[in-house]
Coordinates of C-alpha atoms and ligand atoms in Angstrom, one line a residue:
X1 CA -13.7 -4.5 -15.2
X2 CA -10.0 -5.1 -15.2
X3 CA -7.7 -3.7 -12.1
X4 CA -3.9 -3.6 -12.2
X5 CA -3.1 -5.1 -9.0
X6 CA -0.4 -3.4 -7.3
X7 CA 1.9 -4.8 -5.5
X8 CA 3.7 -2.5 -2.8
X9 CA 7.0 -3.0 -0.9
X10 CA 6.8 -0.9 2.7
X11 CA 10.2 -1.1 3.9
X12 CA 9.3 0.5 7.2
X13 CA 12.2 2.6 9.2
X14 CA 14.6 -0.3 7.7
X15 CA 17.9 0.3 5.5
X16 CA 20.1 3.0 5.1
X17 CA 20.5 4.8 1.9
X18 CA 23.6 2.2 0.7
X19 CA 21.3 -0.5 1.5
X20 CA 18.6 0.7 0.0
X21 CA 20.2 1.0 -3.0
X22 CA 21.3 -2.8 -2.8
X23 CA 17.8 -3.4 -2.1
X24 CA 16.3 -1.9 -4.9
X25 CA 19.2 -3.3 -7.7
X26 CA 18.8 -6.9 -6.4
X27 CA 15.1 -6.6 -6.9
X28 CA 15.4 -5.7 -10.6
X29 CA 17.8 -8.4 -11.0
X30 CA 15.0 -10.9 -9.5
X31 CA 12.5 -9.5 -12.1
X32 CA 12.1 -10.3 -15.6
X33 CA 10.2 -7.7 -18.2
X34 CA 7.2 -9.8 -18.2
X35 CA 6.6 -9.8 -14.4
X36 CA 5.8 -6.3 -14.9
X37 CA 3.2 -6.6 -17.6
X38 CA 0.3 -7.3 -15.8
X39 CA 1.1 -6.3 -12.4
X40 CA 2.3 -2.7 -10.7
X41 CA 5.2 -3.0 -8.2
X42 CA 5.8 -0.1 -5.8
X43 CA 8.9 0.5 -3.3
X44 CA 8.0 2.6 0.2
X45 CA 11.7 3.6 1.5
X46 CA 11.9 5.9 4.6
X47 CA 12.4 9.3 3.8
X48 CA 16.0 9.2 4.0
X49 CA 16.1 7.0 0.7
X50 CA 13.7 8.3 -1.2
X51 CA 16.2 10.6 -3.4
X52 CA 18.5 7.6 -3.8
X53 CA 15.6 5.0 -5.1
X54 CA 14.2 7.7 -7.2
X55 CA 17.9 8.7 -9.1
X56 CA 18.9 4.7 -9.2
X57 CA 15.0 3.8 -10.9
X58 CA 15.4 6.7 -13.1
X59 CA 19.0 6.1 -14.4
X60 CA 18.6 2.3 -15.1
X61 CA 14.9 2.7 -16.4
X62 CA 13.8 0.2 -13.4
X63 CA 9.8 -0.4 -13.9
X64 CA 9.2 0.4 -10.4
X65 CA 6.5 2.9 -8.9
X66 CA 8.3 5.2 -6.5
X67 CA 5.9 5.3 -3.1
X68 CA 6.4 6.5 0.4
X69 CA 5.1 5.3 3.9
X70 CA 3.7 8.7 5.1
X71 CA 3.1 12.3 4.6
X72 CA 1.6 15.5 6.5
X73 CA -1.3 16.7 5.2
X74 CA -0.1 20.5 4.6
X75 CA 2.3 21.2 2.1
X76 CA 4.2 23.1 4.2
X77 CA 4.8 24.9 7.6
X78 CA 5.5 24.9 11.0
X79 CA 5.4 21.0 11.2
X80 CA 9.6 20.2 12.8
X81 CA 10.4 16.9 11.7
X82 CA 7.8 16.1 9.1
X83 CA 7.5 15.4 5.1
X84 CA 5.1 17.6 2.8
X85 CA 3.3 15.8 0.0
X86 CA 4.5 18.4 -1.9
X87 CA 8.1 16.9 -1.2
X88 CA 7.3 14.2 -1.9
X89 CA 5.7 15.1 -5.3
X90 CA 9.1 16.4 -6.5
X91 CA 10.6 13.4 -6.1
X92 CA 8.6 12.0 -8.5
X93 CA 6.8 9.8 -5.7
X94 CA 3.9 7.8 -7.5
X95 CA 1.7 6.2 -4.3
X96 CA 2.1 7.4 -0.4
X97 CA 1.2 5.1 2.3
X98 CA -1.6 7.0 4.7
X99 CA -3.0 5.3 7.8
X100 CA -0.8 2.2 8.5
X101 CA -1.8 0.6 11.4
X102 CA 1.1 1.2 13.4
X103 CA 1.0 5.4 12.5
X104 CA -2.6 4.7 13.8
X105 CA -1.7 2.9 16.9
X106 CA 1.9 4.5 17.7
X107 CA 1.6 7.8 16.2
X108 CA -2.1 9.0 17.3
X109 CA -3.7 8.8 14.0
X110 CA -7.3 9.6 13.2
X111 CA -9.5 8.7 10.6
X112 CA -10.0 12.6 10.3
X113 CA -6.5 12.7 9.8
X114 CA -6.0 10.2 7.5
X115 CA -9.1 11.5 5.6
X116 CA -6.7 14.7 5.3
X117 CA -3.5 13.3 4.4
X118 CA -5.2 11.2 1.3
X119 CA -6.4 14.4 0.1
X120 CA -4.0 16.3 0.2
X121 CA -1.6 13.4 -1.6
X122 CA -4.6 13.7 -4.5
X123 CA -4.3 17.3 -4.5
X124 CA -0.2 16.5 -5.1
X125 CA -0.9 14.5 -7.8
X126 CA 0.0 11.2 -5.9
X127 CA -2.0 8.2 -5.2
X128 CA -3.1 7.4 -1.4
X129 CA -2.9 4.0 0.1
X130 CA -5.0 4.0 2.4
X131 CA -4.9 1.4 5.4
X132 CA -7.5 -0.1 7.1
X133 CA -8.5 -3.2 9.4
X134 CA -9.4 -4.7 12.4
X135 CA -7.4 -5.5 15.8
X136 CA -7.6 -9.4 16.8
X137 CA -9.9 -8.6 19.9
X138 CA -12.3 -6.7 17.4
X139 CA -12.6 -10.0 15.2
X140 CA -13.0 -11.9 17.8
X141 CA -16.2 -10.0 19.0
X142 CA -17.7 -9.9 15.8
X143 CA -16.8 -6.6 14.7
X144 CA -14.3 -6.9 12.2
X145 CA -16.9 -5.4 9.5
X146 CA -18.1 -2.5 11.4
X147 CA -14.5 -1.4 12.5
X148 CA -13.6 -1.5 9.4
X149 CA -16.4 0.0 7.4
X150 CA -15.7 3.0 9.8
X151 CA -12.4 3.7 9.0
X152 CA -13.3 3.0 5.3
X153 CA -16.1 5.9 5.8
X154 CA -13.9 8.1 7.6
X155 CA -10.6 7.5 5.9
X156 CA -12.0 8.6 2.7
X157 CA -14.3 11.1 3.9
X158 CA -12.6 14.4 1.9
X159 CA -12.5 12.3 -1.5
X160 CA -13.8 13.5 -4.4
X161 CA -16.0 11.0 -6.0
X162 CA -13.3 10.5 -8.8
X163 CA -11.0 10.3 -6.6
X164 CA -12.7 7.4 -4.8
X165 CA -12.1 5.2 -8.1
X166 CA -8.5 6.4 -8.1
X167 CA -7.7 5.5 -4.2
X168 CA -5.9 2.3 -3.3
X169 CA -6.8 1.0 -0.1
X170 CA -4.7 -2.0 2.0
X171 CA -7.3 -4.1 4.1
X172 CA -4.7 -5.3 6.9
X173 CA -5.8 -7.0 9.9
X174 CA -3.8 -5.5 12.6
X175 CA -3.5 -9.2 13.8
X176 CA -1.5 -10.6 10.8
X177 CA 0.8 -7.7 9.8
X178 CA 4.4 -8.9 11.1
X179 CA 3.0 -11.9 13.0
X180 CA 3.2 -14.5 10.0
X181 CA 0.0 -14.8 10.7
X182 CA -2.3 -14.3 7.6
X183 CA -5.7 -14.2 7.1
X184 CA -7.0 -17.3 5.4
X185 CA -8.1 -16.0 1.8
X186 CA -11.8 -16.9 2.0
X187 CA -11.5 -14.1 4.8
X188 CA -9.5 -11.9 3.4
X189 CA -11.9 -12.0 -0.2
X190 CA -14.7 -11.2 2.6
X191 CA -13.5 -8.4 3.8
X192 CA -11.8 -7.1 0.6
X193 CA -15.9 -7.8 -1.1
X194 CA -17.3 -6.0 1.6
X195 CA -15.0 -3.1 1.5
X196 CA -16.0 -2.6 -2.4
X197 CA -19.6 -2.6 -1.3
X198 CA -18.7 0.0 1.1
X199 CA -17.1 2.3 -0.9
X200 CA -20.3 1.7 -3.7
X201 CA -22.0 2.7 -1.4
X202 CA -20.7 6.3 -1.3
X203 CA -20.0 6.1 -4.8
X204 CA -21.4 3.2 -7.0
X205 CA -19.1 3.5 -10.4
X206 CA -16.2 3.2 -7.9
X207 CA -16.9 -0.2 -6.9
X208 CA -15.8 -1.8 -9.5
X209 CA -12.7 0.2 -10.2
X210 CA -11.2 0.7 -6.4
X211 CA -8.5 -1.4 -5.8
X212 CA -8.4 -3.4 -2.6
X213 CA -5.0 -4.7 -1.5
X214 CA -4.5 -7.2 1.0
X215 CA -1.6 -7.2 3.6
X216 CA -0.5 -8.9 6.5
X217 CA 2.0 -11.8 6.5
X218 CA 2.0 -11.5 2.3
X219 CA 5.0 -14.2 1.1
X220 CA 5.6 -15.9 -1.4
X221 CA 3.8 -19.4 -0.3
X222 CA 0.5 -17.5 0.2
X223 CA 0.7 -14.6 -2.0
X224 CA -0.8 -16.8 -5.4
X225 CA -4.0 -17.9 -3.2
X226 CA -4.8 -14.7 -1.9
X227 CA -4.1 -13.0 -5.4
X228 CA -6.3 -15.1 -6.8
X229 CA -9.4 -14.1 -5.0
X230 CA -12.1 -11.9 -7.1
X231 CA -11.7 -8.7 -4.9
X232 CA -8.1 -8.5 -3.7
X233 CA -5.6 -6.1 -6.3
X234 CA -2.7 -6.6 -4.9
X235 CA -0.5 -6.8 -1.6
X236 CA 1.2 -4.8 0.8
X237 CA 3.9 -6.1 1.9
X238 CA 6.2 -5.7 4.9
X239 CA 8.7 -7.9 5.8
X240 CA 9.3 -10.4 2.8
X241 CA 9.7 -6.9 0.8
X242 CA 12.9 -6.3 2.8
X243 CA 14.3 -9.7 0.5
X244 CA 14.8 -9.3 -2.9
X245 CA 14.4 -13.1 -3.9
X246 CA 10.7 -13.4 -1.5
X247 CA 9.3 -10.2 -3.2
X248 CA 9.8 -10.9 -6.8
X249 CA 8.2 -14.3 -5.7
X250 CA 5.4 -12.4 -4.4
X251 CA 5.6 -10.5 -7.6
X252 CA 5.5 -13.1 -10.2
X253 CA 3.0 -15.0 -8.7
X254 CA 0.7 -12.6 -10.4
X255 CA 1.3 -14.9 -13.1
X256 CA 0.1 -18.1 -11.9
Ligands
LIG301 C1 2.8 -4.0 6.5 O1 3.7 -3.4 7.0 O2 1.9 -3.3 6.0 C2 2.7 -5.4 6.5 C3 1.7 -6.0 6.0 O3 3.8 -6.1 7.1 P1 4.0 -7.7 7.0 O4 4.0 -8.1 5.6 O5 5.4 -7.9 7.6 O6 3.0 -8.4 7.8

């Protein structure tokens, strides 16, 4: 069974919509046509740039998979301050980032919530990234797999069982995302492994087709060991996605 892995830029609540632009041109400049062939490459701006990205990728024919970092779960209403999926659809947005760790730990979110947000981005003809992992204490204790395999269970809870092949989901140790601290691969493939058993387990022809990023501390001296590994598709990537030159290192070393 062959995945595309898919690598994915979340830019977090960084650049305007100038530098955004910037951003985006420098990366395309970075990246040659056949970094593209085996590998998908997504961009996550905030909100506020998601117009610009999507008229710059469409006018210079970039390869790039338009995403976003978040979404409600209704597609519209009473909801001051928030973004629609269906938004979000219109502006041609390809994947949306649901459940990062720090919505879950600064925002309130729930596994029930998340569980609504992914299907609602299905039901907008999006893909979900949905974010999972464990906090350092949690490890520590042991319970790294349980933690997990709960929010796996509960994040994905309204998905149809198509969808459940369809659904990207970004194992992230809460530990290593913007610490430079990664997990070592063997661990990562572990968790990423057991994941796939998980969602089997609710579905078993999604499995093998599921694709499992890995994030936390992603750059490009680690990226080709950890991309290597049987169950990992891909990286999400915060901080070295913010540099042009370290991303399309991340990017090509798809390659190696
Ligand atoms: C993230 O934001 O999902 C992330 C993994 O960040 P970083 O790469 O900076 O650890």
């Amino acid at each position: 069974m062959s995945r595309i892995p898919l690598i994915s830029g979340n830019w977090k609540m960084n650049l305007n919509h100038f530098e955004a632009i910037q951003l985006v041109q420098k990366l395309s400049y970075e990246l040659r046509n056949h970094d593209y062939e085996s590998v998908e490459v997504s961009v996550h701006p905030p909100f506020t740039n998601i117009r610009s990205i999507q008229t710059v990728i469409d006018a210079d024919r970039m390869k790039f998979q338009l995403g976003a970092q978040n979404c409600h779960a209704e597609a519209s209403g009473a909801f001051t301050g928030d973004v629609s999926p269906a938004m979000l659809q219109k502006l041609d947005v390809d994947y949306v980032i649901v459940g990062h760790s720090e919505r879950r730990a600064f925002s309130g979110e729930t596994n029930e919530l998340v569980a609504a947000k992914a299907s609602s981005v299905f039901a907008h003809s999006m893909i979900p990234i949905v974010c999972v992992g464990e906090m350092l204490e949690q490890r520590e204790n042991g319970e790294a797999e349980e933690i997990v395999e709960a929010q796996v269970r509960g994040s994905l809870a309204d998905l149809s069982k198509d969808q459940l092949s369809e659904v990207v989901i970004a194992y992230e140790p809460v530990w290593a995302i913007g610490t430079g601290q990664t997990a070592s691969a063997d661990d990562a493939q572990a968790m990423c492994c057991y994941i796939r058993t998980v969602v089997g387990s609710i579905h078993g022809p999604a499995q093998t087709k599921v694709r499992i990023q890995y994030g936390g501390s992603v750059n490009g001296s680690n990226a080709a060991e950890l991309m290597a590994m049987e169950d990992i598709d891909g990286a999400l990537v915060g901080g070295a996605s913010l540099e042009a030159a370290a991303f399309a290192r991340i990017v090509s070393f798809q390659e190696v």
